[in-house]
CSV table of C-alpha atoms in Angstrom, one decimal:
chain,number,residue,atom,x,y,z
A,6,MET,CA,0.1,0.1,-0.2
A,7,LYS,CA,1.2,3.0,-0.6
A,8,GLU,CA,1.8,6.2,1.4
A,9,ILE,CA,2.2,10.3,0.7
A,10,VAL,CA,2.5,12.4,3.1
A,11,CYS,CA,2.1,16.4,2.7
A,12,LYS,CA,1.5,19.8,3.9
A,13,LEU,CA,-2.4,19.9,2.8
A,14,LEU,CA,-4.6,17.1,1.0
A,15,VAL,CA,-7.9,18.9,-0.6
A,16,ILE,CA,-10.5,16.5,-0.7
A,17,GLY,CA,-12.2,17.5,-4.1
A,18,ALA,CA,-11.3,19.7,-8.0
A,19,GLY,CA,-14.5,21.7,-7.9
A,20,PRO,CA,-14.3,25.4,-7.7
A,21,GLY,CA,-13.2,25.6,-4.7
A,22,GLY,CA,-11.1,22.5,-4.4
A,23,TYR,CA,-8.6,23.0,-7.2
A,24,ILE,CA,-8.3,27.0,-6.7
A,25,CYS,CA,-7.5,26.2,-3.1
A,26,ALA,CA,-4.5,23.5,-4.2
A,27,ILE,CA,-4.3,26.3,-6.9
A,28,ARG,CA,-2.7,29.0,-4.6
A,29,ALA,CA,-0.8,26.3,-2.3
A,30,GLY,CA,0.8,24.8,-4.9
A,31,GLN,CA,2.3,28.8,-5.2
A,32,LEU,CA,2.5,29.6,-1.7
A,33,GLY,CA,5.7,26.9,-1.8
A,34,VAL,CA,3.0,24.5,0.1
A,35,ASP,CA,3.4,20.8,-0.2
A,36,THR,CA,-0.4,19.5,-1.8
A,37,VAL,CA,-2.7,16.7,-2.8
A,38,ILE,CA,-5.7,17.3,-4.2
A,39,VAL,CA,-8.2,14.0,-4.9
A,40,GLU,CA,-11.1,13.4,-6.9
A,41,ALA,CA,-13.1,10.8,-7.8
A,42,VAL,CA,-14.4,12.3,-11.1
A,43,LYS,CA,-13.5,15.2,-12.8
A,44,ALA,CA,-11.1,17.9,-12.2
A,45,GLY,CA,-13.7,21.4,-11.7
A,46,GLY,CA,-16.6,19.1,-10.3
A,47,THR,CA,-20.1,19.9,-10.5
A,48,CYS,CA,-20.2,23.9,-11.9
A,49,LEU,CA,-17.3,23.0,-15.0
A,50,ASN,CA,-19.0,19.9,-15.5
A,51,ILE,CA,-22.3,19.2,-14.5
A,52,GLY,CA,-23.4,22.5,-14.2
A,53,CYS,CA,-22.8,26.5,-14.5
A,54,ILE,CA,-20.7,26.1,-17.7
A,55,PRO,CA,-22.7,23.2,-20.2
A,56,SER,CA,-26.1,24.9,-18.6
A,57,LYS,CA,-24.9,28.4,-19.8
A,58,ALA,CA,-23.9,26.9,-23.2
A,59,LEU,CA,-26.6,25.4,-23.9
A,60,ILE,CA,-29.5,28.2,-22.8
A,61,HIS,CA,-26.6,30.4,-25.1
A,62,ALA,CA,-27.7,27.0,-28.2
A,63,ALA,CA,-31.4,28.4,-27.0
A,64,GLU,CA,-31.2,31.7,-27.0
A,65,GLU,CA,-29.6,32.0,-31.0
A,66,PHE,CA,-31.6,29.5,-32.0
A,67,GLU,CA,-34.8,31.6,-30.5
A,68,LYS,CA,-33.1,34.8,-33.1
A,69,VAL,CA,-33.2,32.3,-36.0
A,70,SER,CA,-36.8,31.0,-35.8
A,71,HIS,CA,-38.1,34.5,-35.1
A,72,MET,CA,-36.1,35.8,-38.5
A,73,ALA,CA,-36.8,32.7,-39.7
A,74,GLY,CA,-41.3,33.4,-38.7
A,75,GLY,CA,-40.9,36.9,-40.6
A,76,LYS,CA,-40.5,38.1,-37.0
A,77,SER,CA,-38.0,40.3,-36.2
A,78,PRO,CA,-37.8,44.0,-36.8
A,79,LEU,CA,-34.2,44.4,-38.4
A,80,GLY,CA,-35.6,43.4,-41.4
A,81,ILE,CA,-33.5,40.1,-41.5
A,82,SER,CA,-34.9,36.7,-42.7
A,83,LEU,CA,-34.4,33.8,-43.3
A,84,ASP,CA,-34.6,29.7,-44.0
A,85,ALA,CA,-36.9,27.5,-41.2
A,86,PRO,CA,-33.6,26.7,-39.5
A,87,LYS,CA,-33.0,23.0,-38.2
A,88,LEU,CA,-30.9,22.3,-34.7
A,89,ASP,CA,-29.4,19.1,-34.3
A,90,LEU,CA,-29.2,19.4,-30.3
A,91,GLY,CA,-26.6,15.9,-30.5
A,92,ARG,CA,-24.0,18.5,-32.3
A,93,THR,CA,-24.7,21.0,-29.9
A,94,ILE,CA,-24.1,18.5,-27.2
A,95,ALA,CA,-21.0,17.6,-28.3
A,96,TRP,CA,-19.5,21.5,-28.8
A,97,LYS,CA,-21.3,21.9,-24.9
A,98,ASP,CA,-19.2,18.5,-24.0
A,99,GLY,CA,-16.1,20.0,-26.0
A,100,ILE,CA,-15.6,23.0,-24.0
A,101,VAL,CA,-16.0,21.4,-20.9
A,102,GLY,CA,-12.7,18.7,-22.6
A,103,ARG,CA,-11.1,22.1,-22.3
A,104,LEU,CA,-12.1,23.7,-19.9
A,105,ASN,CA,-10.9,19.8,-17.0
A,106,SER,CA,-7.6,19.8,-19.2
A,107,GLY,CA,-7.1,23.4,-18.4
A,108,VAL,CA,-7.9,22.6,-15.1
A,109,LEU,CA,-5.1,19.8,-14.6
A,110,GLY,CA,-2.7,22.0,-16.1
A,111,LEU,CA,-2.3,24.5,-13.8
A,112,LEU,CA,-2.5,21.6,-10.8
A,113,ARG,CA,0.4,19.9,-12.1
A,114,LYS,CA,2.0,24.1,-12.9
A,115,ALA,CA,1.6,24.7,-8.8
A,116,ARG,CA,3.0,21.1,-8.9
A,117,VAL,CA,0.5,20.5,-6.9
A,118,LYS,CA,0.1,15.9,-7.0
A,119,ILE,CA,-3.4,14.7,-8.5
A,120,VAL,CA,-4.8,11.7,-6.9
A,121,HIS,CA,-7.9,10.1,-8.6
A,122,GLY,CA,-9.8,8.4,-7.3
A,123,ARG,CA,-12.4,7.6,-4.0
A,124,ALA,CA,-11.2,9.7,-0.4
A,125,ARG,CA,-12.7,8.0,2.9
A,126,PHE,CA,-11.5,9.0,6.3
A,127,ARG,CA,-9.8,7.0,8.2
A,128,ASP,CA,-9.4,9.7,10.8
A,129,GLY,CA,-8.7,13.1,11.4
A,130,LYS,CA,-5.5,13.5,8.8
A,131,THR,CA,-5.2,10.1,7.8
A,132,VAL,CA,-7.6,9.4,4.5
A,133,GLU,CA,-7.2,6.0,2.8
A,134,VAL,CA,-7.9,6.6,-1.6
A,135,GLU,CA,-9.9,4.4,-4.1
A,136,THR,CA,-7.2,4.2,-7.1
A,137,GLU,CA,-6.6,2.4,-10.3
A,138,THR,CA,-4.1,0.5,-9.4
A,139,GLY,CA,-4.9,-0.4,-5.8
A,140,MET,CA,-5.4,2.3,-2.2
A,141,GLN,CA,-3.0,5.0,-1.6
A,142,VAL,CA,-3.0,6.3,2.2
A,143,ILE,CA,-2.7,9.8,2.5
A,144,ARG,CA,-1.6,11.7,5.9
A,145,ALA,CA,-2.1,15.6,6.4
A,146,GLU,CA,-0.7,18.1,8.3
A,147,THR,CA,-4.4,20.3,7.0
A,148,VAL,CA,-6.9,18.3,5.2
A,149,VAL,CA,-10.0,21.0,3.5
A,150,ILE,CA,-13.0,19.4,2.7
A,151,ALA,CA,-14.4,20.6,-0.4
A,152,THR,CA,-17.3,18.0,-1.4
A,153,GLY,CA,-19.2,20.0,-2.8
A,154,SER,CA,-23.5,19.2,-3.1
A,155,GLU,CA,-25.7,17.2,-5.4
A,156,PRO,CA,-28.9,16.8,-6.7
A,157,VAL,CA,-31.9,17.0,-4.5
A,158,GLU,CA,-33.8,13.5,-5.4
A,159,LEU,CA,-37.8,13.0,-4.7
A,160,PRO,CA,-38.1,9.7,-2.7
A,161,PHE,CA,-42.0,9.2,-4.6
A,162,LEU,CA,-40.1,11.1,-8.9
A,163,PRO,CA,-37.2,8.6,-8.0
A,164,PHE,CA,-34.1,9.5,-11.4
A,165,GLY,CA,-34.3,6.9,-13.5
A,166,GLY,CA,-36.5,6.0,-16.4
A,167,PRO,CA,-38.1,9.8,-17.6
A,168,VAL,CA,-37.5,11.7,-14.5
A,169,ILE,CA,-34.5,13.2,-15.3
A,170,SER,CA,-32.1,15.4,-12.9
A,171,SER,CA,-30.3,18.5,-14.2
A,172,THR,CA,-27.1,16.3,-14.5
A,173,GLU,CA,-29.4,14.2,-17.2
A,174,ALA,CA,-30.9,17.3,-19.2
A,175,LEU,CA,-27.5,18.4,-20.0
A,176,SER,CA,-26.5,15.8,-21.9
A,177,LEU,CA,-29.7,15.1,-23.9
A,178,LYS,CA,-29.3,14.1,-27.0
A,179,THR,CA,-33.1,15.0,-28.1
A,180,VAL,CA,-35.4,17.8,-27.3
A,181,PRO,CA,-38.5,16.3,-25.6
A,182,GLN,CA,-42.1,17.2,-26.9
A,183,ASN,CA,-43.4,18.1,-22.9
A,184,LEU,CA,-40.7,18.4,-20.6
A,185,VAL,CA,-42.1,19.2,-17.3
A,186,VAL,CA,-39.9,20.8,-14.3
A,187,VAL,CA,-40.5,20.5,-10.6
A,188,GLY,CA,-39.2,22.9,-8.7
A,189,GLY,CA,-39.3,26.9,-10.5
A,190,GLY,CA,-35.7,27.6,-8.9
A,191,TYR,CA,-33.6,29.1,-10.6
A,192,ILE,CA,-32.0,25.4,-12.2
A,193,GLY,CA,-35.4,24.8,-13.0
A,194,LEU,CA,-36.0,27.5,-15.0
A,195,GLU,CA,-32.9,28.6,-16.6
A,196,LEU,CA,-32.7,24.4,-18.2
A,197,GLY,CA,-36.8,24.9,-18.7
A,198,THR,CA,-36.9,28.3,-20.9
A,199,ALA,CA,-33.8,27.6,-22.8
A,200,PHE,CA,-35.8,23.7,-23.7
A,201,ALA,CA,-39.3,26.6,-24.3
A,202,LYS,CA,-36.5,27.9,-27.0
A,203,MET,CA,-35.6,25.2,-28.4
A,204,GLY,CA,-39.2,23.8,-28.9
A,205,SER,CA,-40.5,21.7,-26.2
A,206,ALA,CA,-43.3,22.4,-24.6
A,207,VAL,CA,-42.5,23.3,-21.0
A,208,THR,CA,-45.1,23.6,-18.1
A,209,VAL,CA,-43.2,24.4,-15.2
A,210,VAL,CA,-44.4,23.0,-11.4
A,211,GLU,CA,-44.0,25.5,-8.1
A,212,THR,CA,-44.6,24.7,-4.6
A,213,THR,CA,-44.4,27.9,-3.1
A,214,PRO,CA,-47.1,31.1,-4.6
A,215,GLN,CA,-44.2,32.9,-6.7
A,216,ILE,CA,-41.0,31.0,-9.4
A,217,LEU,CA,-38.2,32.0,-8.2
A,218,PRO,CA,-38.6,32.6,-4.5
A,219,GLN,CA,-35.6,33.5,-3.2
A,220,TYR,CA,-36.6,36.6,-5.5
A,221,ASP,CA,-38.9,40.0,-4.8
A,222,ALA,CA,-41.9,40.0,-6.4
A,223,GLU,CA,-40.6,43.1,-9.0
A,224,LEU,CA,-37.0,41.5,-9.6
A,225,VAL,CA,-39.5,38.4,-11.1
A,226,LYS,CA,-41.6,40.0,-13.3
A,227,PRO,CA,-40.2,40.5,-16.4
A,228,VAL,CA,-39.4,36.3,-16.3
A,229,VAL,CA,-42.7,36.0,-15.5
A,230,THR,CA,-44.1,37.9,-18.5
A,231,ARG,CA,-41.8,36.1,-21.2
A,232,LEU,CA,-42.4,32.7,-19.6
A,233,ALA,CA,-46.0,33.8,-21.1
A,234,ASP,CA,-44.0,34.5,-24.1
A,235,LEU,CA,-42.5,31.8,-24.8
A,236,GLY,CA,-46.2,29.4,-23.8
A,237,VAL,CA,-44.4,28.0,-21.3
A,238,ARG,CA,-47.1,26.8,-18.1
A,239,VAL,CA,-46.5,27.8,-15.0
A,240,LEU,CA,-48.6,26.6,-12.2
A,241,THR,CA,-47.9,27.7,-8.3
A,242,ALA,CA,-48.7,26.7,-5.8
A,243,ALA,CA,-49.4,23.0,-7.4
A,244,LYS,CA,-47.3,19.7,-6.1
A,245,ALA,CA,-45.9,16.7,-7.7
A,246,LYS,CA,-47.3,13.5,-6.8
A,247,GLY,CA,-45.5,10.8,-9.0
A,248,LEU,CA,-46.4,9.1,-12.2
A,249,ALA,CA,-49.4,7.8,-13.8
A,250,GLY,CA,-47.9,6.6,-16.7
A,251,ASN,CA,-46.1,8.8,-19.3
A,252,ALA,CA,-47.6,12.0,-17.5
A,253,LEU,CA,-46.6,13.7,-14.5
A,254,LEU,CA,-49.4,14.0,-11.4
A,255,ILE,CA,-50.0,16.8,-9.9
A,256,GLU,CA,-52.5,18.7,-7.3
A,257,THR,CA,-53.2,22.3,-8.7
A,258,ALA,CA,-53.5,24.8,-6.8
A,259,GLU,CA,-56.9,24.9,-6.4
A,260,GLY,CA,-56.2,21.5,-4.7
A,261,ALA,CA,-58.0,19.3,-7.9
A,262,GLU,CA,-56.5,16.4,-9.9
A,263,GLU,CA,-54.3,17.3,-13.1
A,264,GLN,CA,-52.7,14.3,-15.3
A,265,LEU,CA,-49.5,16.2,-16.9
A,266,ALA,CA,-49.0,14.7,-20.3
A,267,ALA,CA,-44.5,14.6,-20.0
A,268,ASP,CA,-41.5,13.2,-22.4
A,269,LYS,CA,-39.3,14.3,-19.8
A,270,ILE,CA,-40.1,14.8,-16.1
A,271,LEU,CA,-36.4,17.6,-15.0
A,272,VAL,CA,-36.5,17.3,-11.3
A,273,THR,CA,-34.8,20.8,-9.5
A,274,VAL,CA,-36.1,20.9,-6.4
A,275,GLY,CA,-32.9,21.9,-4.9
A,276,ARG,CA,-29.3,20.6,-3.7
A,277,LYS,CA,-27.9,18.8,-0.6
A,278,PRO,CA,-23.8,19.0,0.3
A,279,ARG,CA,-22.2,16.3,-0.2
A,280,THR,CA,-22.1,14.2,2.6
A,281,GLU,CA,-22.2,10.0,2.7
A,282,GLY,CA,-19.2,8.1,1.1
A,283,TRP,CA,-16.3,9.8,2.4
A,284,GLY,CA,-16.3,9.1,5.7
A,285,LEU,CA,-17.6,11.5,7.9
A,286,GLU,CA,-18.7,9.5,10.8
A,287,GLU,CA,-15.0,8.9,11.0
A,288,LEU,CA,-15.3,12.1,12.3
A,289,ASP,CA,-16.1,14.9,14.4
A,290,LEU,CA,-17.2,16.9,13.0
A,291,ASP,CA,-20.2,20.2,14.6
A,292,ARG,CA,-23.8,20.7,11.8
A,293,SER,CA,-25.4,23.7,10.6
A,294,GLY,CA,-28.7,21.9,9.9
A,295,ARG,CA,-27.5,19.3,7.2
A,296,PHE,CA,-23.9,21.1,6.6
A,297,LEU,CA,-20.6,21.7,8.4
A,298,ARG,CA,-20.3,24.1,10.7
A,299,ILE,CA,-17.1,26.6,9.8
A,300,ASP,CA,-16.0,29.5,11.2
A,301,ASP,CA,-14.7,32.7,9.9
A,302,ARG,CA,-12.0,31.5,8.7
A,303,CYS,CA,-13.7,28.1,7.1
A,304,ARG,CA,-12.4,25.9,10.5
A,305,THR,CA,-14.7,23.2,11.6
A,306,SER,CA,-14.9,21.9,15.3
A,307,MET,CA,-12.0,20.0,14.6
A,308,ARG,CA,-7.9,21.0,14.6
A,309,GLY,CA,-6.9,20.5,11.3
A,310,ILE,CA,-9.7,20.2,9.3
A,311,HIS,CA,-11.4,23.3,6.8
A,312,ALA,CA,-14.0,23.5,5.0
A,313,ILE,CA,-15.8,25.0,1.8
A,314,GLY,CA,-18.3,25.5,-0.5
A,315,ASP,CA,-21.5,23.6,-0.9
A,316,ILE,CA,-20.4,21.3,2.1
A,317,THR,CA,-20.8,24.7,3.9
A,318,GLY,CA,-24.3,26.1,3.5
A,319,GLU,CA,-26.3,28.8,1.2
A,320,PRO,CA,-24.8,30.4,-0.8
A,321,MET,CA,-24.1,26.7,-3.1
A,322,LEU,CA,-21.9,29.5,-5.4
A,323,ALA,CA,-18.6,28.1,-7.1
A,324,HIS,CA,-17.4,32.5,-6.6
A,325,ARG,CA,-17.8,31.8,-2.7
A,326,ALA,CA,-16.5,28.5,-2.8
A,327,MET,CA,-13.4,29.6,-5.1
A,328,ALA,CA,-12.7,33.4,-2.2
A,329,GLN,CA,-12.9,30.2,0.1
A,330,GLY,CA,-10.4,28.3,-0.9
A,331,GLU,CA,-8.2,30.7,-1.9
A,332,MET,CA,-8.5,32.9,1.6
A,333,VAL,CA,-7.9,29.0,2.8
A,334,ALA,CA,-4.8,28.6,0.6
A,335,GLU,CA,-3.4,31.5,2.5
A,336,ILE,CA,-3.8,30.5,6.1
A,337,VAL,CA,-2.4,27.2,5.2
A,338,ALA,CA,0.7,28.9,3.7
A,339,GLY,CA,1.4,31.7,7.1
A,340,ARG,CA,-1.2,33.9,5.9
A,341,LYS,CA,-3.5,36.4,7.5
A,342,ARG,CA,-6.9,36.4,6.6
A,343,THR,CA,-10.6,35.8,7.5
A,344,TRP,CA,-13.4,35.7,5.6
A,345,ASP,CA,-15.1,39.4,5.9
A,346,LYS,CA,-17.1,39.5,2.7
A,347,ARG,CA,-19.5,42.2,3.1
A,348,CYS,CA,-21.5,40.8,-0.9
A,349,ILE,CA,-21.5,37.6,-2.9
A,350,PRO,CA,-23.4,37.7,-6.3
A,351,ALA,CA,-25.6,35.9,-7.1
A,352,VAL,CA,-27.2,35.4,-11.0
A,353,CYS,CA,-30.1,33.8,-12.4
A,354,PHE,CA,-29.3,33.5,-16.2
A,355,THR,CA,-33.0,33.1,-16.8
A,356,ASP,CA,-34.4,34.9,-19.2
A,357,PRO,CA,-33.3,37.2,-19.0
A,358,GLU,CA,-31.5,37.3,-16.4
A,359,ILE,CA,-31.6,38.5,-12.4
A,360,VAL,CA,-28.2,39.8,-10.0
A,361,THR,CA,-28.4,40.4,-6.6
A,362,ALA,CA,-26.0,41.5,-4.4
A,363,GLY,CA,-26.1,42.6,-0.9
A,364,LEU,CA,-29.3,43.9,0.8
A,365,SER,CA,-33.1,43.6,-0.7
A,366,PRO,CA,-35.1,46.8,0.4
A,367,ASP,CA,-37.1,44.9,2.4
A,368,GLU,CA,-34.0,42.7,3.6
A,369,ALA,CA,-32.5,46.6,4.8
A,370,ARG,CA,-35.7,47.2,6.2
A,371,ALA,CA,-35.8,43.8,8.1
A,372,GLN,CA,-32.3,45.0,9.2
A,373,GLY,CA,-34.0,48.9,11.1
A,374,TYR,CA,-32.0,51.0,8.2
A,375,GLU,CA,-34.2,53.4,7.0
A,376,ILE,CA,-33.1,53.9,2.8
A,377,ARG,CA,-33.2,55.2,0.2
A,378,VAL,CA,-34.4,53.4,-3.2
A,379,GLY,CA,-33.3,54.4,-6.4
A,380,GLN,CA,-34.4,52.3,-9.7
A,381,PHE,CA,-33.8,52.6,-13.2
A,382,PRO,CA,-35.7,51.1,-16.8
A,383,PHE,CA,-33.7,49.7,-19.1
A,384,ASN,CA,-36.2,51.1,-20.9
A,385,ALA,CA,-35.1,54.7,-21.2
A,386,ASN,CA,-31.9,53.1,-22.2
A,387,GLY,CA,-29.9,53.7,-25.2
A,388,ARG,CA,-28.0,50.2,-25.6
A,389,ALA,CA,-31.0,48.5,-24.7
A,390,MET,CA,-33.1,49.4,-27.2
A,391,THR,CA,-30.6,48.9,-29.9
A,392,MET,CA,-29.8,44.9,-28.7
A,393,LEU,CA,-34.2,44.5,-28.6
A,394,SER,CA,-34.1,44.3,-25.2
A,395,GLU,CA,-35.7,47.0,-22.4
A,396,GLU,CA,-37.4,44.5,-20.6
A,397,GLY,CA,-35.9,45.4,-16.5
A,398,PHE,CA,-34.1,47.7,-14.7
A,399,VAL,CA,-31.4,48.5,-11.7
A,400,ARG,CA,-32.2,49.3,-8.2
A,401,ILE,CA,-29.9,51.0,-5.7
A,402,VAL,CA,-31.1,50.5,-1.8
A,403,ALA,CA,-28.7,52.7,0.2
A,404,ARG,CA,-28.8,54.0,3.6
A,405,SER,CA,-31.1,57.4,4.4
A,406,ASP,CA,-28.4,59.2,6.4
A,407,SER,CA,-25.4,58.4,5.0
A,408,ASN,CA,-25.9,57.8,1.5
A,409,LEU,CA,-24.1,53.9,1.7
A,410,VAL,CA,-25.2,51.4,-0.8
A,411,LEU,CA,-26.1,48.5,1.1
A,412,GLY,CA,-27.3,46.5,-1.8
A,413,VAL,CA,-27.7,46.7,-5.5
A,414,GLN,CA,-30.1,44.1,-8.1
A,415,ALA,CA,-31.0,44.5,-11.6
A,416,VAL,CA,-33.0,42.1,-14.0
A,417,GLY,CA,-32.5,42.8,-18.2
A,418,ALA,CA,-31.0,40.9,-20.4
A,419,GLY,CA,-27.4,40.8,-20.2
A,420,VAL,CA,-27.0,42.0,-16.7
A,421,SER,CA,-25.1,38.8,-15.5
A,422,GLU,CA,-22.4,41.4,-16.4
A,423,LEU,CA,-23.0,43.9,-14.9
A,424,SER,CA,-22.8,41.6,-11.1
A,425,SER,CA,-18.9,42.7,-10.5
A,426,ALA,CA,-19.8,46.4,-10.7
A,427,PHE,CA,-22.2,46.1,-8.1
A,428,ALA,CA,-20.4,43.5,-5.7
A,429,LEU,CA,-17.2,46.3,-6.3
A,430,ALA,CA,-18.5,49.1,-5.2
A,431,LEU,CA,-20.6,46.8,-2.2
A,432,GLU,CA,-17.1,45.8,-1.2
A,433,MET,CA,-15.3,49.0,-1.4
A,434,GLY,CA,-17.9,50.7,0.0
A,435,ALA,CA,-19.3,52.8,-2.6
A,436,ARG,CA,-21.7,55.4,-1.8
A,437,LEU,CA,-24.7,56.9,-3.9
A,438,GLU,CA,-22.6,59.9,-5.0
A,439,ASP,CA,-20.0,57.6,-5.5
A,440,ILE,CA,-22.0,55.7,-8.0
A,441,ALA,CA,-23.3,59.1,-10.2
A,442,ALA,CA,-20.2,60.6,-10.4
A,443,THR,CA,-18.1,57.9,-12.0
A,444,ILE,CA,-18.5,58.3,-15.7
A,445,HIS,CA,-19.5,55.7,-16.8
A,446,PRO,CA,-20.0,54.8,-21.1
A,447,HIS,CA,-22.7,55.4,-23.6
A,448,PRO,CA,-24.2,53.8,-24.8
A,449,THR,CA,-24.0,50.5,-22.6
A,450,ARG,CA,-26.0,49.4,-19.7
A,451,SER,CA,-24.2,50.0,-17.4
A,452,GLU,CA,-25.1,54.0,-17.7
A,453,GLY,CA,-28.4,52.6,-16.2
A,454,PHE,CA,-26.1,51.5,-12.8
A,455,GLN,CA,-25.3,55.2,-12.3
A,456,GLU,CA,-28.5,56.0,-13.3
A,457,ALA,CA,-30.0,54.5,-10.9
A,458,ALA,CA,-27.6,56.4,-8.0
A,459,MET,CA,-28.6,59.3,-10.3
A,460,LYS,CA,-32.8,58.9,-9.3
A,461,ALA,CA,-31.5,58.2,-5.5
A,462,LEU,CA,-30.0,61.1,-4.9
A,463,GLY,CA,-33.7,62.5,-6.2
A,464,HIS,CA,-31.7,64.4,-10.2
A,465,ALA,CA,-31.8,61.7,-12.2
A,466,LEU,CA,-31.4,62.1,-16.1
A,467,HIS,CA,-32.6,60.1,-18.3
A,468,ILE,CA,-35.9,59.9,-16.8
């Protein structure tokens, strides 16, 4: 049995894990990383990256479909387009493959030893890894748990046959004629919208009174309108009950039973931390609900064991895991670091997109702040007009006494690219005057950010 001794062992090569290992390697820390499947984790392989590729392909197909139907106000017309989903998926897989190779190359460049296999704890310092060539033992001074998360399975709709998770949805070779999405959160609506654009008849079943329940109604309203334009049927306050032949049995908001015809049933009711299969029972780690409890340095209740990413709770976002991983690597290397983030922006890649950073108006009021709110609509933005995408707005929330920005939200086409500006403003403690006085390039959507600040100060120029 082979044995490796190192200073840092990272379990899981997802966004948090591989960033932690790369940064540690850059700082001269003797580092080993273990991955059971592929480098990049859920985000790169079966999440963020492939889903955005599919969303982009769907958007392009919808654009040319409108042109073929003579509906384009741009004066462009063409013959009816066709979609070869198999080729689309192959293109997506090519992107994933390139990024996989890139991550592995970066790990090697940082002199990180990569072990492919499934890790399992013996104790807090020792891990066994089942590799293709046999069992390998790794002993480390410090261990980072970065095992990620996995889709939640409903007991009455187990995965298999027509019932699929987002993983299978990203590898379909043909477009389902009828797709039912169980769960109206961001994953379900991102993929449901994409398949609707590719030609599926899509129905969304959501148990709460509103789709995207984590967002306020004002942000969600443009998404609801767009779903209706795409012909997506949205059933809120409805419950999935189980399979009924080639259909999904549901209970509607009115209490009636209905069967929804479905070639595929996409279940997207959330994700859960991956806590099984790696020897958690051999450790004495405090929990916070289903998650591992950590402090402001991502330390667990056991000395020498850190945890990062989805295993540590919400928000389950790749960029949160990356920031945690970088911080932990620097701590292991002897630097002084703590987790002190004013804001972790979140993006929902629906149509239109939604961005949230910091506090919403309701959240700010609930925390006792007296606030002022500035909101600027994209239908008054020249760039939005030229791109045929005037829906949505930018909204800024600030303290009324000091004008300190507490939060920024936006809904609209392409607003994901504004999220970094929103986060930077919050991290640097910007005030409304700072944003209003910053010269924003014209014509761009970013002018909406400046105008929202001006609106909050009482002197918006273009509305």
